[in-house]
Amino acid sequence: MFSGKARAYTNIALIKYWGKENQDLIIPMNNSLSLTLDAFYTETCVTFSEDITEDLFYLDHQLQDSKATLKVSRFLDLVRSKADCSLHAVVKSQNFVPTAAGLASSASGLAALAGAASAALNLTLSPEELSRLARRGSGSACRSIYGGFAEWQKGDSDETSYATSIPSDGFENDLSMVFVVVNDAQKDISSRDGMQRTVETSAFYNGWLQTISQDLAKAKKAIANKDFTALGEVTEASALKMHGTTLAATPPFTYWSAESMKAMNLVRHFRESGLPCYFTMDAGPNVKILVERKNEAALLNALKDQFNAQQIVVAHAGPKIEILTEEEA
Ligand code: DP6
């Protein structure tokens, strides 16, 4: 029996990944930049064993169906082939999320699976190699190998597409990310399906790609200068552009709900009344608000009149992936 355990934290992109150049290898169309967060993480234990004849996948103590297990098995196949191993595995994963409102993330899940499975088979991978491996499970997972800020360099092959850490002299610790959990979700379109439909059909997709490098440069400069306003502005702009592309897809779709719009309008209103904060959104209706830590309490106070306490989750910068020993898990 060979076991490995890992804990990986989720990340939220400030400059979004939206679209694949290669769907099988998960090579993206554009570089992206993220902040790893402390509030949401996944712990996964993988045990390869001669005693079982198929892979078994438990999520939050529940044995998963064949569809969910197949995804895990496909990923494990990559690790098995790297390690020249043919054993099946039991995978036990637990998502640690502050509310039950659908905040579990594929980024932390696939990063933890990559870390645990590679540790179990004693693959000694560098952070870049582990990032490449996690990428094969879910693109955004490649950024969860690092704490703080990370950039996914799109590259043009399996070898060259991975994330690296962005040096920031501790700027990430000046920031908070406040989640507004919106409950009136529309019919789900996964990020995988949504981005693919957008690449294939959106009249705005080229416009999205054209401004990526300038947005990335702005974000990196803002991090280097610890310039919150510049980072917030480009974060919000990147999210709006990404979501704009979905409206011009065929058939068109949006992740925004009435509650999302309410939250976004409030952020603009707070800003106009002297509270600097900026929003971002991913492939769902929740709104995430970037604010300086020194203004976190003021933001929470302003939000409390509009949303109930269970809808608000506060996160700060989180650590890199951790490979756990038996005792820590
Ligand atoms: C909107 O990483 O979930 O959150 O690579 O198909 O698994 P796959 O997609 P995923 O997409 C994330 C999209 C996003 C933006 C981002 O995280 O950069």
Short mmCIF file of C-alpha atoms and ligand atoms in Angstrom, two decimals:
data_model
loop_
_atom_site.label_atom_id
_atom_site.label_comp_id
_atom_site.label_asym_id
_atom_site.label_seq_id
_atom_site.Cartn_x
_atom_site.Cartn_y
_atom_site.Cartn_z
CA MET A 1 0.00 0.00 0.00
CA PHE A 2 1.18 3.46 -0.89
CA SER A 3 -0.51 6.49 0.67
CA GLY A 4 -0.18 10.23 0.26
CA LYS A 5 -2.07 13.18 1.65
CA ALA A 6 -2.28 16.82 0.66
CA ARG A 7 -4.14 20.00 1.52
CA ALA A 8 -4.65 22.61 -1.19
CA TYR A 9 -6.36 25.97 -0.99
CA THR A 10 -8.61 27.46 -3.59
CA ASN A 11 -7.68 30.49 -5.67
CA ILE A 12 -9.67 33.25 -7.33
CA ALA A 13 -8.44 34.69 -10.60
CA LEU A 14 -7.97 38.46 -10.76
CA ILE A 15 -7.11 38.14 -14.45
CA LYS A 16 -9.34 35.33 -15.68
CA TYR A 17 -8.58 32.13 -17.55
CA TRP A 18 -11.34 31.77 -20.11
CA GLY A 19 -10.92 29.40 -23.03
CA LYS A 20 -8.72 26.51 -24.06
CA GLU A 21 -6.36 26.16 -26.96
CA ASN A 22 -6.12 22.41 -26.30
CA GLN A 23 -9.01 20.78 -24.45
CA ASP A 24 -7.35 17.45 -23.84
CA LEU A 25 -4.14 18.85 -22.35
CA ILE A 26 -5.90 21.91 -20.86
CA ILE A 27 -3.65 24.48 -22.48
CA PRO A 28 -5.38 27.85 -22.09
CA MET A 29 -5.84 30.60 -24.65
CA ASN A 30 -4.48 33.22 -22.25
CA ASN A 31 -2.30 33.70 -19.18
CA SER A 32 -4.19 34.28 -15.93
CA LEU A 33 -3.32 35.63 -12.48
CA SER A 34 -4.79 34.62 -9.14
CA LEU A 35 -4.79 35.02 -5.40
CA THR A 36 -4.82 31.84 -3.29
CA LEU A 37 -7.22 32.11 -0.34
CA ASP A 38 -7.22 30.67 3.16
CA ALA A 39 -10.96 30.14 3.70
CA PHE A 40 -11.62 27.24 1.33
CA TYR A 41 -9.49 24.17 0.99
CA THR A 42 -9.56 20.47 0.19
CA GLU A 43 -7.78 17.66 1.98
CA THR A 44 -7.26 14.48 0.02
CA CYS A 45 -5.79 11.13 0.88
CA VAL A 46 -4.91 8.68 -1.90
CA THR A 47 -4.05 5.05 -1.14
CA PHE A 48 -2.90 2.77 -3.95
CA SER A 49 -3.46 -0.83 -2.99
CA GLU A 50 -3.23 -4.36 -4.34
CA ASP A 51 -6.40 -5.25 -2.43
CA ILE A 52 -8.86 -3.41 -4.68
CA THR A 53 -9.93 -3.99 -8.26
CA GLU A 54 -11.31 -0.52 -9.09
CA ASP A 55 -10.77 3.07 -8.04
CA LEU A 56 -13.06 4.30 -5.25
CA PHE A 57 -13.74 7.97 -4.63
CA TYR A 58 -15.23 9.34 -1.41
CA LEU A 59 -16.11 13.04 -1.24
CA ASP A 60 -17.04 14.38 2.19
CA HIS A 61 -17.39 10.75 3.38
CA GLN A 62 -19.86 9.80 0.61
CA LEU A 63 -18.92 7.19 -1.96
CA GLN A 64 -19.29 8.89 -5.36
CA ASP A 65 -21.06 7.55 -8.46
CA SER A 66 -19.31 6.16 -11.52
CA LYS A 67 -19.32 9.52 -13.37
CA ALA A 68 -17.48 11.39 -10.61
CA THR A 69 -15.18 8.41 -10.04
CA LEU A 70 -14.30 8.21 -13.73
CA LYS A 71 -12.98 11.79 -13.66
CA VAL A 72 -10.76 10.93 -10.71
CA SER A 73 -9.64 7.68 -12.37
CA ARG A 74 -8.66 9.48 -15.56
CA PHE A 75 -6.55 11.84 -13.53
CA LEU A 76 -4.99 8.99 -11.52
CA ASP A 77 -4.11 7.31 -14.83
CA LEU A 78 -1.77 10.23 -15.55
CA VAL A 79 -0.06 9.75 -12.21
CA ARG A 80 0.04 5.95 -12.57
CA SER A 81 1.67 6.22 -15.97
CA LYS A 82 4.30 8.66 -14.66
CA ALA A 83 5.12 6.27 -11.81
CA ASP A 84 4.74 3.10 -13.88
CA CYS A 85 2.14 1.80 -11.44
CA SER A 86 -0.98 -0.21 -12.23
CA LEU A 87 -2.60 -0.33 -8.77
CA HIS A 88 -6.08 0.99 -8.13
CA ALA A 89 -6.65 3.59 -5.44
CA VAL A 90 -9.02 4.73 -2.74
CA VAL A 91 -9.37 8.52 -2.82
CA LYS A 92 -10.85 10.27 0.20
CA SER A 93 -11.45 13.97 -0.24
CA GLN A 94 -12.92 16.50 2.09
CA ASN A 95 -13.86 20.05 1.18
CA PHE A 96 -13.55 22.62 3.92
CA VAL A 97 -15.85 25.48 3.07
CA PRO A 98 -17.34 27.98 5.49
CA THR A 99 -20.89 27.54 4.19
CA ALA A 100 -22.76 24.87 2.30
CA ALA A 101 -23.60 27.32 -0.47
CA GLY A 102 -21.76 25.69 -3.32
CA LEU A 103 -18.39 27.29 -2.77
CA ALA A 104 -16.39 24.09 -3.15
CA SER A 105 -13.87 24.52 -5.92
CA SER A 106 -12.33 22.33 -8.55
CA ALA A 107 -9.07 24.29 -8.12
CA SER A 108 -8.44 23.11 -4.55
CA GLY A 109 -9.85 19.65 -5.27
CA LEU A 110 -7.67 18.84 -8.25
CA ALA A 111 -4.57 20.44 -6.75
CA ALA A 112 -4.99 18.33 -3.59
CA LEU A 113 -5.54 15.19 -5.69
CA ALA A 114 -2.39 15.90 -7.70
CA GLY A 115 -0.38 16.48 -4.53
CA ALA A 116 -1.68 13.42 -2.70
CA ALA A 117 -1.45 10.98 -5.63
CA SER A 118 2.06 12.05 -6.59
CA ALA A 119 3.21 11.87 -2.95
CA ALA A 120 1.71 8.37 -2.62
CA LEU A 121 3.76 7.09 -5.53
CA ASN A 122 6.89 8.97 -4.45
CA LEU A 123 7.07 11.10 -7.55
CA THR A 124 9.33 13.92 -6.53
CA LEU A 125 7.89 16.81 -8.49
CA SER A 126 9.07 20.41 -8.52
CA PRO A 127 6.34 23.05 -8.00
CA GLU A 128 6.24 23.60 -11.78
CA GLU A 129 5.86 19.86 -12.43
CA LEU A 130 3.12 19.58 -9.80
CA SER A 131 1.42 22.62 -11.34
CA ARG A 132 1.53 20.95 -14.77
CA LEU A 133 0.03 17.79 -13.31
CA ALA A 134 -2.77 19.65 -11.48
CA ARG A 135 -3.53 21.55 -14.70
CA ARG A 136 -4.49 18.28 -16.39
CA GLY A 137 -7.31 17.88 -13.85
CA SER A 138 -8.64 21.43 -13.95
CA GLY A 139 -6.91 24.47 -15.40
CA SER A 140 -7.34 26.75 -12.41
CA ALA A 141 -5.89 24.03 -10.12
CA CYS A 142 -2.41 24.69 -11.50
CA ARG A 143 -2.39 28.04 -9.67
CA SER A 144 -3.33 26.49 -6.28
CA ILE A 145 0.16 24.97 -5.93
CA TYR A 146 1.33 28.37 -4.71
CA GLY A 147 0.31 30.68 -1.88
CA GLY A 148 -0.42 34.33 -2.52
CA PHE A 149 -0.31 35.54 -6.12
CA ALA A 150 0.34 33.13 -9.00
CA GLU A 151 0.46 33.48 -12.75
CA TRP A 152 -0.43 30.63 -15.11
CA GLN A 153 1.87 30.93 -18.09
CA LYS A 154 -0.21 29.57 -20.90
CA GLY A 155 2.73 28.06 -22.78
CA ASP A 156 2.03 26.04 -25.89
CA SER A 157 2.55 22.43 -24.78
CA ASP A 158 2.15 20.16 -21.76
CA GLU A 159 5.75 20.96 -20.74
CA THR A 160 5.44 24.75 -20.97
CA SER A 161 1.98 25.40 -19.50
CA TYR A 162 2.16 25.87 -15.71
CA ALA A 163 1.84 28.45 -12.98
CA THR A 164 4.58 30.27 -11.11
CA SER A 165 4.52 32.32 -7.94
CA ILE A 166 4.53 36.12 -8.26
CA PRO A 167 6.86 37.79 -5.75
CA SER A 168 4.85 40.42 -3.90
CA ASP A 169 6.74 41.39 -0.74
CA GLY A 170 3.73 40.44 1.37
CA PHE A 171 1.23 42.70 -0.46
CA GLU A 172 -1.30 39.84 -0.47
CA ASN A 173 -1.51 40.13 3.32
CA ASP A 174 -2.90 43.67 2.96
CA LEU A 175 -5.91 42.30 1.08
CA SER A 176 -9.23 40.66 1.89
CA MET A 177 -11.65 38.91 -0.43
CA VAL A 178 -15.24 39.07 0.76
CA PHE A 179 -17.62 36.55 -0.82
CA VAL A 180 -21.24 37.45 -1.29
CA VAL A 181 -23.02 34.12 -1.65
CA VAL A 182 -25.94 34.61 -3.94
CA ASN A 183 -28.71 32.06 -3.70
CA ASP A 184 -30.85 32.63 -6.77
CA ALA A 185 -28.60 30.67 -9.10
CA GLN A 186 -29.70 30.19 -12.71
CA LYS A 187 -29.34 26.87 -14.48
CA ASP A 188 -25.72 25.78 -14.16
CA ILE A 189 -23.33 25.92 -17.07
CA SER A 190 -19.96 24.61 -15.92
CA SER A 191 -16.89 26.76 -16.50
CA ARG A 192 -15.63 24.01 -18.82
CA ASP A 193 -18.72 24.11 -21.05
CA GLY A 194 -19.18 27.86 -20.77
CA MET A 195 -15.66 28.72 -21.86
CA GLN A 196 -15.77 26.25 -24.73
CA ARG A 197 -19.04 27.63 -26.07
CA THR A 198 -17.59 31.12 -25.82
CA VAL A 199 -14.38 30.23 -27.69
CA GLU A 200 -16.37 28.55 -30.45
CA THR A 201 -19.19 31.03 -30.90
CA SER A 202 -18.73 34.38 -29.17
CA ALA A 203 -18.28 37.38 -31.43
CA PHE A 204 -16.54 39.09 -28.50
CA TYR A 205 -13.95 36.36 -27.87
CA ASN A 206 -11.22 38.00 -29.92
CA GLY A 207 -11.78 41.22 -28.05
CA TRP A 208 -11.21 39.29 -24.82
CA LEU A 209 -7.90 37.94 -26.05
CA GLN A 210 -6.69 41.27 -27.41
CA THR A 211 -6.55 43.03 -24.03
CA ILE A 212 -5.19 40.17 -21.92
CA SER A 213 -1.51 41.07 -22.11
CA GLN A 214 -2.12 44.69 -21.20
CA ASP A 215 -4.36 43.69 -18.28
CA LEU A 216 -1.75 41.22 -17.03
CA ALA A 217 0.98 43.84 -17.23
CA LYS A 218 -1.21 46.27 -15.27
CA ALA A 219 -1.93 43.66 -12.59
CA LYS A 220 1.73 42.70 -12.19
CA LYS A 221 2.78 46.33 -12.00
CA ALA A 222 0.08 46.98 -9.40
CA ILE A 223 1.33 44.04 -7.30
CA ALA A 224 4.94 45.22 -7.59
CA ASN A 225 3.92 48.77 -6.54
CA LYS A 226 1.44 47.55 -3.88
CA ASP A 227 -1.10 49.71 -5.68
CA PHE A 228 -4.52 48.53 -4.51
CA THR A 229 -6.51 50.88 -6.75
CA ALA A 230 -4.73 49.77 -9.91
CA LEU A 231 -5.08 46.09 -8.97
CA GLY A 232 -8.77 46.52 -8.14
CA GLU A 233 -9.52 48.36 -11.37
CA VAL A 234 -7.91 45.75 -13.59
CA THR A 235 -9.49 42.90 -11.58
CA GLU A 236 -12.97 44.29 -12.09
CA ALA A 237 -12.31 45.07 -15.76
CA SER A 238 -11.06 41.53 -16.44
CA ALA A 239 -14.17 39.99 -14.87
CA LEU A 240 -16.51 42.27 -16.79
CA LYS A 241 -14.80 41.46 -20.07
CA MET A 242 -14.92 37.73 -19.41
CA HIS A 243 -18.61 37.88 -18.58
CA GLY A 244 -19.21 40.12 -21.60
CA THR A 245 -18.03 37.35 -23.91
CA THR A 246 -20.82 35.02 -22.73
CA LEU A 247 -23.54 37.43 -23.86
CA ALA A 248 -22.30 37.19 -27.44
CA ALA A 249 -22.10 33.38 -27.48
CA THR A 250 -24.60 31.18 -29.37
CA PRO A 251 -26.78 30.40 -27.54
CA PRO A 252 -26.04 33.36 -25.25
CA PHE A 253 -25.77 32.85 -21.52
CA THR A 254 -24.84 34.66 -18.36
CA TYR A 255 -23.73 33.70 -14.87
CA TRP A 256 -25.24 36.89 -13.47
CA SER A 257 -28.44 36.85 -11.49
CA ALA A 258 -30.45 39.76 -10.15
CA GLU A 259 -28.69 39.32 -6.80
CA SER A 260 -25.26 39.38 -8.48
CA MET A 261 -26.18 42.69 -10.11
CA LYS A 262 -27.37 44.04 -6.82
CA ALA A 263 -24.01 43.17 -5.24
CA MET A 264 -22.01 44.64 -8.14
CA ASN A 265 -24.03 47.87 -8.03
CA LEU A 266 -23.46 48.11 -4.29
CA VAL A 267 -19.69 47.81 -4.80
CA ARG A 268 -19.80 50.71 -7.27
CA HIS A 269 -21.92 52.68 -4.84
CA PHE A 270 -19.55 51.97 -1.90
CA ARG A 271 -16.65 53.13 -4.04
CA GLU A 272 -18.39 56.36 -4.97
CA SER A 273 -19.04 57.01 -1.30
CA GLY A 274 -15.36 56.67 -0.43
CA LEU A 275 -14.90 52.95 0.38
CA PRO A 276 -12.41 51.54 -2.14
CA CYS A 277 -13.46 48.02 -3.21
CA TYR A 278 -13.79 46.10 -6.48
CA PHE A 279 -15.69 42.98 -7.55
CA THR A 280 -14.94 39.88 -9.52
CA MET A 281 -17.14 36.92 -10.56
CA ASP A 282 -16.50 33.42 -11.88
CA ALA A 283 -18.68 30.79 -13.53
CA GLY A 284 -21.54 31.27 -11.07
CA PRO A 285 -23.62 34.05 -9.53
CA ASN A 286 -21.52 34.70 -6.40
CA VAL A 287 -19.75 38.04 -6.20
CA LYS A 288 -16.30 38.37 -4.65
CA ILE A 289 -15.20 41.75 -3.38
CA LEU A 290 -11.55 42.75 -3.18
CA VAL A 291 -10.88 45.24 -0.40
CA GLU A 292 -7.88 46.36 1.63
CA ARG A 293 -7.76 44.58 4.95
CA LYS A 294 -7.83 47.91 6.74
CA ASN A 295 -11.26 48.56 5.14
CA GLU A 296 -12.65 45.03 5.63
CA ALA A 297 -14.69 45.95 8.72
CA ALA A 298 -16.22 48.98 6.98
CA LEU A 299 -17.17 46.83 3.99
CA LEU A 300 -18.73 44.15 6.19
CA ASN A 301 -20.67 46.80 8.02
CA ALA A 302 -21.98 48.24 4.77
CA LEU A 303 -22.93 44.78 3.45
CA LYS A 304 -24.77 43.73 6.57
CA ASP A 305 -27.78 45.91 5.76
CA GLN A 306 -28.14 44.25 2.37
CA PHE A 307 -27.31 40.56 2.88
CA ASN A 308 -27.72 38.18 5.77
CA ALA A 309 -24.74 36.91 7.75
CA GLN A 310 -24.76 33.45 6.14
CA GLN A 311 -24.29 35.02 2.72
CA ILE A 312 -21.01 36.68 3.64
CA VAL A 313 -17.67 34.83 3.82
CA VAL A 314 -14.36 36.57 4.47
CA ALA A 315 -11.10 35.20 3.06
CA HIS A 316 -7.49 36.31 3.19
CA ALA A 317 -4.41 35.22 1.29
CA GLY A 318 -3.77 31.50 1.70
CA PRO A 319 -0.69 29.27 1.70
CA LYS A 320 0.77 26.98 -0.92
CA ILE A 321 -0.18 23.31 -1.21
CA GLU A 322 0.88 21.23 1.79
CA ILE A 323 1.91 17.59 1.58
CA LEU A 324 0.77 16.10 4.89
CA THR A 325 2.22 13.40 7.02
CA GLU A 326 0.09 10.68 8.63
CA GLU A 327 -0.25 12.66 11.88
CA GLU A 328 -1.27 15.93 10.26
CA ALA A 329 -4.08 14.52 8.18
C1 DP6 B 1 -14.08 31.51 -14.51
O1 DP6 B 1 -10.37 25.74 -14.10
O2 DP6 B 1 -12.80 25.31 -13.58
O3 DP6 B 1 -13.00 30.41 -12.69
O4 DP6 B 1 -9.92 23.90 -16.83
O5 DP6 B 1 -12.19 23.29 -17.64
O6 DP6 B 1 -11.46 22.62 -15.33
P1 DP6 B 1 -11.34 23.64 -16.46
O7 DP6 B 1 -11.96 25.01 -15.92
P2 DP6 B 1 -11.77 25.76 -14.54
O8 DP6 B 1 -12.15 27.25 -15.03
C2 DP6 B 1 -12.03 28.37 -14.23
C3 DP6 B 1 -12.64 29.54 -14.90
C4 DP6 B 1 -12.83 30.77 -14.05
C5 DP6 B 1 -11.64 31.72 -14.19
C6 DP6 B 1 -10.35 31.33 -13.51
O9 DP6 B 1 -10.35 30.66 -12.47
O10 DP6 B 1 -9.31 31.76 -14.03
#
